[in-house]
C-alpha cells in the first residue's frame, strides 16, 4: 500500500503567525526523503493553510507525486490547470468546516463534476473523487469518468463501539471490492492514525492512503522523520 502525506497542517502553523516558517514545502521534501510515496495538499478557497505559492513550488520540487485536493470551484480549477499536479482529488468544501466533513454529493453535482473531470483529462491530469463508501456513489463516479475514488474513512475513524468499527470497516471493504471490480483504483483517507490504520492495510484492496493530521501531531513530539517512518512501517508492513 502507498502512503501519501498531507502537509496542510504545517501551513496551518505557519499561517497562525503569518511568517515564512514552518514551510510546508520543506516538510514535503523531508517526507519524500523518509520514503513517502506522494504529497497531498488542499488549496482551499479561503487559503486558510496552503497558499498558491506552496502548490507551484511543490509542483517544481517534488520527486514523487503531487495530489492536489480541491473543491471544484472555477478559481481553484484554473490554478490547478496551471499547476498540473499528478492527481487532483475533488472534495466538497464549506467555509465554515474545520476540515473536509464527508464525501462529495456526486448525484447532485453530477454534471459539474463530469465537466470538471473532462477539463483535467484534456490536460492529462488524473482525477479522484472523495466519496462515501457507497455502491451507488461509486457507480456514478465511474460513469462520470473518475479515474479513481478516495473512500472517506472518517466515519470508521470516529466509530466508538467495536460493532460500529466492524460495520464501518465492512462498508469500506465492500466498497473497495466493488470499485476495483469497475476498474477504479481505490484510495482512502481522513482520520486515519497509528491505531486505526492496520485494519485498512489488511484489506489489501486499498491502493493508497492519504494521512495528514495524525502524522503532523506526532511529529511535534518525535520529529517529522520519525513520525513518517513509524507510519510507513505500519503501512508497508516492514521496518524502514
Ligand atoms: N483525504 C481527504 C480528502 C481530506 O480532505 C483529508 C483532510 O485534509 C485527508 C485525506 C487527510 O485527513 P487527516 O488529516 O485526518 O489524516
PDB file of C-alpha atoms and ligand atoms in Angstrom:
ATOM      1  CA  UNK A   1       0.000   0.000   0.000  1.00  0.00           C
ATOM      2  CA  UNK A   2       1.194   3.507  -0.736  1.00  0.00           C
ATOM      3  CA  UNK A   3       1.324   6.384   1.709  1.00  0.00           C
ATOM      4  CA  UNK A   4       0.738   9.967   0.617  1.00  0.00           C
ATOM      5  CA  UNK A   5       1.240  12.583   3.279  1.00  0.00           C
ATOM      6  CA  UNK A   6      -0.949  15.646   3.657  1.00  0.00           C
ATOM      7  CA  UNK A   7       1.118  18.662   4.700  1.00  0.00           C
ATOM      8  CA  UNK A   8      -1.719  21.175   5.212  1.00  0.00           C
ATOM      9  CA  UNK A   9      -1.150  21.439   8.926  1.00  0.00           C
ATOM     10  CA  UNK A  10       2.434  22.559   8.550  1.00  0.00           C
ATOM     11  CA  UNK A  11       0.958  25.509   6.667  1.00  0.00           C
ATOM     12  CA  UNK A  12      -1.685  25.912   9.407  1.00  0.00           C
ATOM     13  CA  UNK A  13       1.108  26.604  11.903  1.00  0.00           C
ATOM     14  CA  UNK A  14       2.842  28.987   9.504  1.00  0.00           C
ATOM     15  CA  UNK A  15      -0.364  30.925   8.882  1.00  0.00           C
ATOM     16  CA  UNK A  16      -1.002  31.226  12.639  1.00  0.00           C
ATOM     17  CA  UNK A  17       1.794  33.823  12.761  1.00  0.00           C
ATOM     18  CA  UNK A  18       1.857  34.884   9.128  1.00  0.00           C
ATOM     19  CA  UNK A  19       5.557  34.013   8.953  1.00  0.00           C
ATOM     20  CA  UNK A  20       7.575  32.061   6.391  1.00  0.00           C
ATOM     21  CA  UNK A  21       8.164  29.124   8.733  1.00  0.00           C
ATOM     22  CA  UNK A  22       7.428  26.305   9.061  1.00  0.00           C
ATOM     23  CA  UNK A  23       7.475  25.890   5.291  1.00  0.00           C
ATOM     24  CA  UNK A  24       5.195  23.056   4.069  1.00  0.00           C
ATOM     25  CA  UNK A  25       7.496  22.618   1.074  1.00  0.00           C
ATOM     26  CA  UNK A  26      10.417  21.767   3.395  1.00  0.00           C
ATOM     27  CA  UNK A  27       8.143  19.319   5.241  1.00  0.00           C
ATOM     28  CA  UNK A  28       7.105  17.710   1.954  1.00  0.00           C
ATOM     29  CA  UNK A  29      10.701  17.192   0.853  1.00  0.00           C
ATOM     30  CA  UNK A  30      11.547  15.628   4.206  1.00  0.00           C
ATOM     31  CA  UNK A  31       8.532  13.284   3.935  1.00  0.00           C
ATOM     32  CA  UNK A  32       9.781  12.226   0.494  1.00  0.00           C
ATOM     33  CA  UNK A  33      13.295  11.622   1.803  1.00  0.00           C
ATOM     34  CA  UNK A  34      11.971   9.340   4.523  1.00  0.00           C
ATOM     35  CA  UNK A  35      10.026   7.314   1.942  1.00  0.00           C
ATOM     36  CA  UNK A  36       6.549   8.779   1.457  1.00  0.00           C
ATOM     37  CA  UNK A  37       5.061   7.843  -1.909  1.00  0.00           C
ATOM     38  CA  UNK A  38       3.462  11.209  -2.522  1.00  0.00           C
ATOM     39  CA  UNK A  39       2.420  14.549  -1.072  1.00  0.00           C
ATOM     40  CA  UNK A  40      -1.102  15.889  -0.718  1.00  0.00           C
ATOM     41  CA  UNK A  41      -2.155  19.457  -0.110  1.00  0.00           C
ATOM     42  CA  UNK A  42      -5.545  21.148  -0.136  1.00  0.00           C
ATOM     43  CA  UNK A  43      -5.703  24.579  -1.707  1.00  0.00           C
ATOM     44  CA  UNK A  44      -8.849  25.920  -0.089  1.00  0.00           C
ATOM     45  CA  UNK A  45     -10.759  28.900  -1.445  1.00  0.00           C
ATOM     46  CA  UNK A  46     -10.243  30.710   1.869  1.00  0.00           C
ATOM     47  CA  UNK A  47      -6.464  29.953   1.771  1.00  0.00           C
ATOM     48  CA  UNK A  48      -6.547  29.107   5.448  1.00  0.00           C
ATOM     49  CA  UNK A  49      -3.423  26.970   5.236  1.00  0.00           C
ATOM     50  CA  UNK A  50      -1.872  26.122   1.853  1.00  0.00           C
ATOM     51  CA  UNK A  51      -1.139  29.155  -0.359  1.00  0.00           C
ATOM     52  CA  UNK A  52      -0.864  29.322  -4.153  1.00  0.00           C
ATOM     53  CA  UNK A  53       2.908  29.731  -3.878  1.00  0.00           C
ATOM     54  CA  UNK A  54       3.188  26.426  -1.968  1.00  0.00           C
ATOM     55  CA  UNK A  55       1.433  24.481  -4.699  1.00  0.00           C
ATOM     56  CA  UNK A  56       3.585  25.898  -7.517  1.00  0.00           C
ATOM     57  CA  UNK A  57       6.832  25.242  -5.600  1.00  0.00           C
ATOM     58  CA  UNK A  58       5.708  21.741  -4.642  1.00  0.00           C
ATOM     59  CA  UNK A  59       4.993  21.003  -8.317  1.00  0.00           C
ATOM     60  CA  UNK A  60       8.507  22.094  -9.162  1.00  0.00           C
ATOM     61  CA  UNK A  61      10.382  20.360  -6.323  1.00  0.00           C
ATOM     62  CA  UNK A  62       8.616  17.078  -5.645  1.00  0.00           C
ATOM     63  CA  UNK A  63      10.154  13.903  -6.994  1.00  0.00           C
ATOM     64  CA  UNK A  64       7.277  11.595  -6.125  1.00  0.00           C
ATOM     65  CA  UNK A  65       3.697  12.676  -6.765  1.00  0.00           C
ATOM     66  CA  UNK A  66       1.629  15.779  -6.088  1.00  0.00           C
ATOM     67  CA  UNK A  67      -2.018  15.186  -5.250  1.00  0.00           C
ATOM     68  CA  UNK A  68      -3.889  18.492  -5.189  1.00  0.00           C
ATOM     69  CA  UNK A  69      -7.004  18.274  -3.088  1.00  0.00           C
ATOM     70  CA  UNK A  70      -9.563  20.921  -4.030  1.00  0.00           C
ATOM     71  CA  UNK A  71     -13.180  21.955  -4.296  1.00  0.00           C
ATOM     72  CA  UNK A  72     -14.475  22.140  -7.865  1.00  0.00           C
ATOM     73  CA  UNK A  73     -14.738  25.943  -7.957  1.00  0.00           C
ATOM     74  CA  UNK A  74     -13.733  27.850 -11.082  1.00  0.00           C
ATOM     75  CA  UNK A  75     -10.991  29.835  -9.330  1.00  0.00           C
ATOM     76  CA  UNK A  76      -9.233  26.746  -7.994  1.00  0.00           C
ATOM     77  CA  UNK A  77      -9.783  24.726 -11.186  1.00  0.00           C
ATOM     78  CA  UNK A  78      -7.935  27.433 -13.158  1.00  0.00           C
ATOM     79  CA  UNK A  79      -4.997  27.327 -10.743  1.00  0.00           C
ATOM     80  CA  UNK A  80      -4.911  23.528 -10.839  1.00  0.00           C
ATOM     81  CA  UNK A  81      -4.839  23.538 -14.641  1.00  0.00           C
ATOM     82  CA  UNK A  82      -1.754  25.779 -14.470  1.00  0.00           C
ATOM     83  CA  UNK A  83      -0.046  23.730 -11.744  1.00  0.00           C
ATOM     84  CA  UNK A  84      -0.714  20.404 -13.471  1.00  0.00           C
ATOM     85  CA  UNK A  85      -0.490  18.131 -10.419  1.00  0.00           C
ATOM     86  CA  UNK A  86      -0.144  14.377 -10.958  1.00  0.00           C
ATOM     87  CA  UNK A  87      -3.544  13.895  -9.409  1.00  0.00           C
ATOM     88  CA  UNK A  88      -6.465  16.114  -8.498  1.00  0.00           C
ATOM     89  CA  UNK A  89      -8.708  14.911  -5.680  1.00  0.00           C
ATOM     90  CA  UNK A  90     -12.051  16.696  -5.756  1.00  0.00           C
ATOM     91  CA  UNK A  91     -13.633  17.230  -2.349  1.00  0.00           C
ATOM     92  CA  UNK A  92     -16.666  19.107  -1.056  1.00  0.00           C
ATOM     93  CA  UNK A  93     -15.649  22.369   0.570  1.00  0.00           C
ATOM     94  CA  UNK A  94     -17.528  24.511   3.044  1.00  0.00           C
ATOM     95  CA  UNK A  95     -16.108  27.703   4.504  1.00  0.00           C
ATOM     96  CA  UNK A  96     -17.390  27.020   7.999  1.00  0.00           C
ATOM     97  CA  UNK A  97     -15.970  23.485   8.294  1.00  0.00           C
ATOM     98  CA  UNK A  98     -12.840  22.730  10.341  1.00  0.00           C
ATOM     99  CA  UNK A  99     -11.828  20.054   7.855  1.00  0.00           C
ATOM    100  CA  UNK A 100     -13.484  18.152   4.979  1.00  0.00           C
ATOM    101  CA  UNK A 101     -16.590  16.678   6.566  1.00  0.00           C
ATOM    102  CA  UNK A 102     -17.651  13.949   4.163  1.00  0.00           C
ATOM    103  CA  UNK A 103     -17.700  12.733   0.599  1.00  0.00           C
ATOM    104  CA  UNK A 104     -18.940  14.559  -2.489  1.00  0.00           C
ATOM    105  CA  UNK A 105     -22.615  14.572  -3.409  1.00  0.00           C
ATOM    106  CA  UNK A 106     -21.918  13.097  -6.839  1.00  0.00           C
ATOM    107  CA  UNK A 107     -25.588  12.706  -7.676  1.00  0.00           C
ATOM    108  CA  UNK A 108     -26.406  16.379  -7.157  1.00  0.00           C
ATOM    109  CA  UNK A 109     -23.219  17.664  -8.787  1.00  0.00           C
ATOM    110  CA  UNK A 110     -23.005  15.028 -11.472  1.00  0.00           C
ATOM    111  CA  UNK A 111     -22.905  17.366 -14.490  1.00  0.00           C
ATOM    112  CA  UNK A 112     -20.471  19.857 -12.968  1.00  0.00           C
ATOM    113  CA  UNK A 113     -18.158  17.096 -11.762  1.00  0.00           C
ATOM    114  CA  UNK A 114     -18.204  15.400 -15.166  1.00  0.00           C
ATOM    115  CA  UNK A 115     -17.274  18.659 -16.920  1.00  0.00           C
ATOM    116  CA  UNK A 116     -14.526  19.292 -14.369  1.00  0.00           C
ATOM    117  CA  UNK A 117     -13.101  15.778 -14.811  1.00  0.00           C
ATOM    118  CA  UNK A 118     -13.155  16.238 -18.608  1.00  0.00           C
ATOM    119  CA  UNK A 119     -11.221  19.513 -18.288  1.00  0.00           C
ATOM    120  CA  UNK A 120      -8.492  17.835 -16.248  1.00  0.00           C
ATOM    121  CA  UNK A 121      -8.357  14.849 -18.601  1.00  0.00           C
ATOM    122  CA  UNK A 122      -7.797  17.207 -21.544  1.00  0.00           C
ATOM    123  CA  UNK A 123      -4.559  18.199 -19.751  1.00  0.00           C
ATOM    124  CA  UNK A 124      -3.707  14.570 -18.894  1.00  0.00           C
ATOM    125  CA  UNK A 125      -4.318  15.111 -15.199  1.00  0.00           C
ATOM    126  CA  UNK A 126      -5.812  12.124 -13.362  1.00  0.00           C
ATOM    127  CA  UNK A 127      -8.833  12.750 -11.137  1.00  0.00           C
ATOM    128  CA  UNK A 128     -10.005  11.115  -7.952  1.00  0.00           C
ATOM    129  CA  UNK A 129     -13.326  11.808  -6.223  1.00  0.00           C
ATOM    130  CA  UNK A 130     -13.527  11.844  -2.438  1.00  0.00           C
ATOM    131  CA  UNK A 131     -16.708   9.896  -1.697  1.00  0.00           C
ATOM    132  CA  UNK A 132     -18.561   7.958   0.960  1.00  0.00           C
ATOM    133  CA  UNK A 133     -18.157   4.180   0.780  1.00  0.00           C
ATOM    134  CA  UNK A 134     -21.430   3.577  -1.064  1.00  0.00           C
ATOM    135  CA  UNK A 135     -22.047   1.495  -4.190  1.00  0.00           C
ATOM    136  CA  UNK A 136     -24.383   3.945  -5.929  1.00  0.00           C
ATOM    137  CA  UNK A 137     -21.893   6.782  -5.415  1.00  0.00           C
ATOM    138  CA  UNK A 138     -19.094   4.576  -6.765  1.00  0.00           C
ATOM    139  CA  UNK A 139     -21.168   3.689  -9.826  1.00  0.00           C
ATOM    140  CA  UNK A 140     -21.835   7.364 -10.599  1.00  0.00           C
ATOM    141  CA  UNK A 141     -18.138   8.186 -10.059  1.00  0.00           C
ATOM    142  CA  UNK A 142     -17.252   5.599 -12.690  1.00  0.00           C
ATOM    143  CA  UNK A 143     -19.943   6.842 -15.094  1.00  0.00           C
ATOM    144  CA  UNK A 144     -18.762  10.453 -14.956  1.00  0.00           C
ATOM    145  CA  UNK A 145     -15.191   9.438 -15.791  1.00  0.00           C
ATOM    146  CA  UNK A 146     -13.305   9.470 -12.494  1.00  0.00           C
ATOM    147  CA  UNK A 147     -10.013   7.548 -12.684  1.00  0.00           C
ATOM    148  CA  UNK A 148     -10.164   6.511  -9.060  1.00  0.00           C
ATOM    149  CA  UNK A 149     -12.019   7.196  -5.835  1.00  0.00           C
ATOM    150  CA  UNK A 150     -10.857   8.095  -2.365  1.00  0.00           C
ATOM    151  CA  UNK A 151     -13.110   6.460   0.198  1.00  0.00           C
ATOM    152  CA  UNK A 152     -13.919   8.620   3.215  1.00  0.00           C
ATOM    153  CA  UNK A 153     -12.642   6.813   6.312  1.00  0.00           C
ATOM    154  CA  UNK A 154     -13.766   9.481   8.795  1.00  0.00           C
ATOM    155  CA  UNK A 155     -16.855   7.580   9.957  1.00  0.00           C
ATOM    156  CA  UNK A 156     -14.739   4.459  10.529  1.00  0.00           C
ATOM    157  CA  UNK A 157     -12.123   6.537  12.365  1.00  0.00           C
ATOM    158  CA  UNK A 158     -14.760   8.148  14.601  1.00  0.00           C
ATOM    159  CA  UNK A 159     -16.650   4.919  15.388  1.00  0.00           C
ATOM    160  CA  UNK A 160     -16.648   4.309  19.111  1.00  0.00           C
ATOM    161  CA  UNK A 161     -18.031   0.832  19.703  1.00  0.00           C
ATOM    162  CA  UNK A 162     -16.303  -2.235  18.297  1.00  0.00           C
ATOM    163  CA  UNK A 163     -19.526  -3.116  16.439  1.00  0.00           C
ATOM    164  CA  UNK A 164     -19.562   0.300  14.750  1.00  0.00           C
ATOM    165  CA  UNK A 165     -15.874  -0.097  13.870  1.00  0.00           C
ATOM    166  CA  UNK A 166     -16.642  -3.501  12.344  1.00  0.00           C
ATOM    167  CA  UNK A 167     -19.643  -2.220  10.359  1.00  0.00           C
ATOM    168  CA  UNK A 168     -17.871   0.839   9.014  1.00  0.00           C
ATOM    169  CA  UNK A 169     -14.804  -1.220   8.082  1.00  0.00           C
ATOM    170  CA  UNK A 170     -17.003  -3.726   6.213  1.00  0.00           C
ATOM    171  CA  UNK A 171     -18.626  -0.971   4.219  1.00  0.00           C
ATOM    172  CA  UNK A 172     -15.159   0.341   3.253  1.00  0.00           C
ATOM    173  CA  UNK A 173     -14.090  -3.197   2.354  1.00  0.00           C
ATOM    174  CA  UNK A 174     -17.195  -3.956   0.241  1.00  0.00           C
ATOM    175  CA  UNK A 175     -16.994  -0.581  -1.478  1.00  0.00           C
ATOM    176  CA  UNK A 176     -13.320  -1.074  -2.319  1.00  0.00           C
ATOM    177  CA  UNK A 177     -14.004  -4.508  -3.828  1.00  0.00           C
ATOM    178  CA  UNK A 178     -16.908  -3.082  -5.845  1.00  0.00           C
ATOM    179  CA  UNK A 179     -14.879  -0.076  -7.063  1.00  0.00           C
ATOM    180  CA  UNK A 180     -11.984  -2.339  -8.041  1.00  0.00           C
ATOM    181  CA  UNK A 181     -14.421  -4.542  -9.977  1.00  0.00           C
ATOM    182  CA  UNK A 182     -15.426  -1.473 -12.023  1.00  0.00           C
ATOM    183  CA  UNK A 183     -11.758  -0.784 -12.765  1.00  0.00           C
ATOM    184  CA  UNK A 184     -11.458   2.116 -10.321  1.00  0.00           C
ATOM    185  CA  UNK A 185      -8.324   2.447  -8.226  1.00  0.00           C
ATOM    186  CA  UNK A 186      -9.196   2.933  -4.572  1.00  0.00           C
ATOM    187  CA  UNK A 187      -7.537   5.325  -2.174  1.00  0.00           C
ATOM    188  CA  UNK A 188      -8.716   6.053   1.356  1.00  0.00           C
ATOM    189  CA  UNK A 189      -8.320   8.800   3.872  1.00  0.00           C
ATOM    190  CA  UNK A 190      -9.490  11.058   6.646  1.00  0.00           C
ATOM    191  CA  UNK A 191      -8.948  10.482  10.328  1.00  0.00           C
ATOM    192  CA  UNK A 192      -6.503   7.619   9.851  1.00  0.00           C
ATOM    193  CA  UNK A 193      -3.919   7.299  12.613  1.00  0.00           C
ATOM    194  CA  UNK A 194      -1.342   4.933  14.103  1.00  0.00           C
ATOM    195  CA  UNK A 195      -4.057   2.979  15.947  1.00  0.00           C
ATOM    196  CA  UNK A 196      -6.739   2.567  13.286  1.00  0.00           C
ATOM    197  CA  UNK A 197      -4.687   2.141  10.098  1.00  0.00           C
ATOM    198  CA  UNK A 198      -3.808  -1.567  10.379  1.00  0.00           C
ATOM    199  CA  UNK A 199      -7.284  -2.974   9.566  1.00  0.00           C
ATOM    200  CA  UNK A 200      -7.286  -0.730   6.463  1.00  0.00           C
ATOM    201  CA  UNK A 201      -3.856  -2.061   5.426  1.00  0.00           C
ATOM    202  CA  UNK A 202      -5.110  -5.624   5.882  1.00  0.00           C
ATOM    203  CA  UNK A 203      -7.985  -5.107   3.424  1.00  0.00           C
ATOM    204  CA  UNK A 204      -5.403  -5.332   0.608  1.00  0.00           C
ATOM    205  CA  UNK A 205      -7.820  -3.586  -1.766  1.00  0.00           C
ATOM    206  CA  UNK A 206      -6.761  -0.033  -0.948  1.00  0.00           C
ATOM    207  CA  UNK A 207      -4.046   1.258  -3.256  1.00  0.00           C
ATOM    208  CA  UNK A 208      -3.070   4.317  -1.262  1.00  0.00           C
ATOM    209  CA  UNK A 209      -3.882   6.121   1.972  1.00  0.00           C
ATOM    210  CA  UNK A 210      -3.750   9.876   2.451  1.00  0.00           C
ATOM    211  CA  UNK A 211      -2.816  10.849   6.004  1.00  0.00           C
ATOM    212  CA  UNK A 212      -2.077  14.250   7.490  1.00  0.00           C
ATOM    213  CA  UNK A 213      -3.251  15.222  10.939  1.00  0.00           C
ATOM    214  CA  UNK A 214      -2.055  12.196  12.934  1.00  0.00           C
ATOM    215  CA  UNK A 215       1.421  12.303  11.389  1.00  0.00           C
ATOM    216  CA  UNK A 216       1.837  16.042  11.940  1.00  0.00           C
ATOM    217  CA  UNK A 217       0.544  15.744  15.512  1.00  0.00           C
ATOM    218  CA  UNK A 218       3.046  13.005  16.295  1.00  0.00           C
ATOM    219  CA  UNK A 219       5.816  14.956  14.558  1.00  0.00           C
ATOM    220  CA  UNK A 220       5.517  17.673  17.216  1.00  0.00           C
ATOM    221  CA  UNK A 221       6.741  15.182  19.807  1.00  0.00           C
ATOM    222  CA  UNK A 222       9.089  12.846  17.919  1.00  0.00           C
ATOM    223  CA  UNK A 223      10.095  14.815  14.808  1.00  0.00           C
ATOM    224  CA  UNK A 224       8.680  14.567  11.296  1.00  0.00           C
ATOM    225  CA  UNK A 225      11.143  11.941  10.054  1.00  0.00           C
ATOM    226  CA  UNK A 226      10.301   9.539  12.896  1.00  0.00           C
ATOM    227  CA  UNK A 227       6.560  10.211  12.643  1.00  0.00           C
ATOM    228  CA  UNK A 228       6.631   9.420   8.909  1.00  0.00           C
ATOM    229  CA  UNK A 229       8.824   6.362   9.246  1.00  0.00           C
ATOM    230  CA  UNK A 230       6.619   4.938  12.013  1.00  0.00           C
ATOM    231  CA  UNK A 231       3.565   5.265   9.750  1.00  0.00           C
ATOM    232  CA  UNK A 232       5.477   3.770   6.814  1.00  0.00           C
ATOM    233  CA  UNK A 233       6.414   0.804   8.988  1.00  0.00           C
ATOM    234  CA  UNK A 234       2.717   0.037   9.543  1.00  0.00           C
ATOM    235  CA  UNK A 235       1.538   0.835   6.018  1.00  0.00           C
ATOM    236  CA  UNK A 236       4.288  -1.117   4.279  1.00  0.00           C
ATOM    237  CA  UNK A 237       4.402  -3.858   6.923  1.00  0.00           C
ATOM    238  CA  UNK A 238       8.174  -3.519   7.106  1.00  0.00           C
ATOM    239  CA  UNK A 239      10.748  -1.841   9.283  1.00  0.00           C
ATOM    240  CA  UNK A 240      12.179   1.176   7.475  1.00  0.00           C
TER     241      UNK A 240
HETATM  242  N1  LIG B   1      -8.271  12.883   2.362  1.00  0.00           N
HETATM  243  C1  LIG B   1      -9.057  13.969   2.216  1.00  0.00           C
HETATM  244  C2  LIG B   1      -9.945  14.042   1.022  1.00  0.00           C
HETATM  245  C3  LIG B   1      -9.024  15.026   3.150  1.00  0.00           C
HETATM  246  O1  LIG B   1      -9.828  16.094   2.995  1.00  0.00           O
HETATM  247  C4  LIG B   1      -8.136  14.942   4.232  1.00  0.00           C
HETATM  248  C5  LIG B   1      -8.053  16.079   5.203  1.00  0.00           C
HETATM  249  O2  LIG B   1      -7.493  17.186   4.600  1.00  0.00           O
HETATM  250  C6  LIG B   1      -7.332  13.789   4.341  1.00  0.00           C
HETATM  251  C7  LIG B   1      -7.434  12.770   3.405  1.00  0.00           C
HETATM  252  C8  LIG B   1      -6.370  13.630   5.450  1.00  0.00           C
HETATM  253  O3  LIG B   1      -7.092  13.542   6.652  1.00  0.00           O
HETATM  254  P1  LIG B   1      -6.327  13.609   8.025  1.00  0.00           P
HETATM  255  O4  LIG B   1      -5.672  14.955   8.094  1.00  0.00           O
HETATM  256  O5  LIG B   1      -7.413  13.411   9.036  1.00  0.00           O
HETATM  257  O6  LIG B   1      -5.306  12.494   8.011  1.00  0.00           O
END
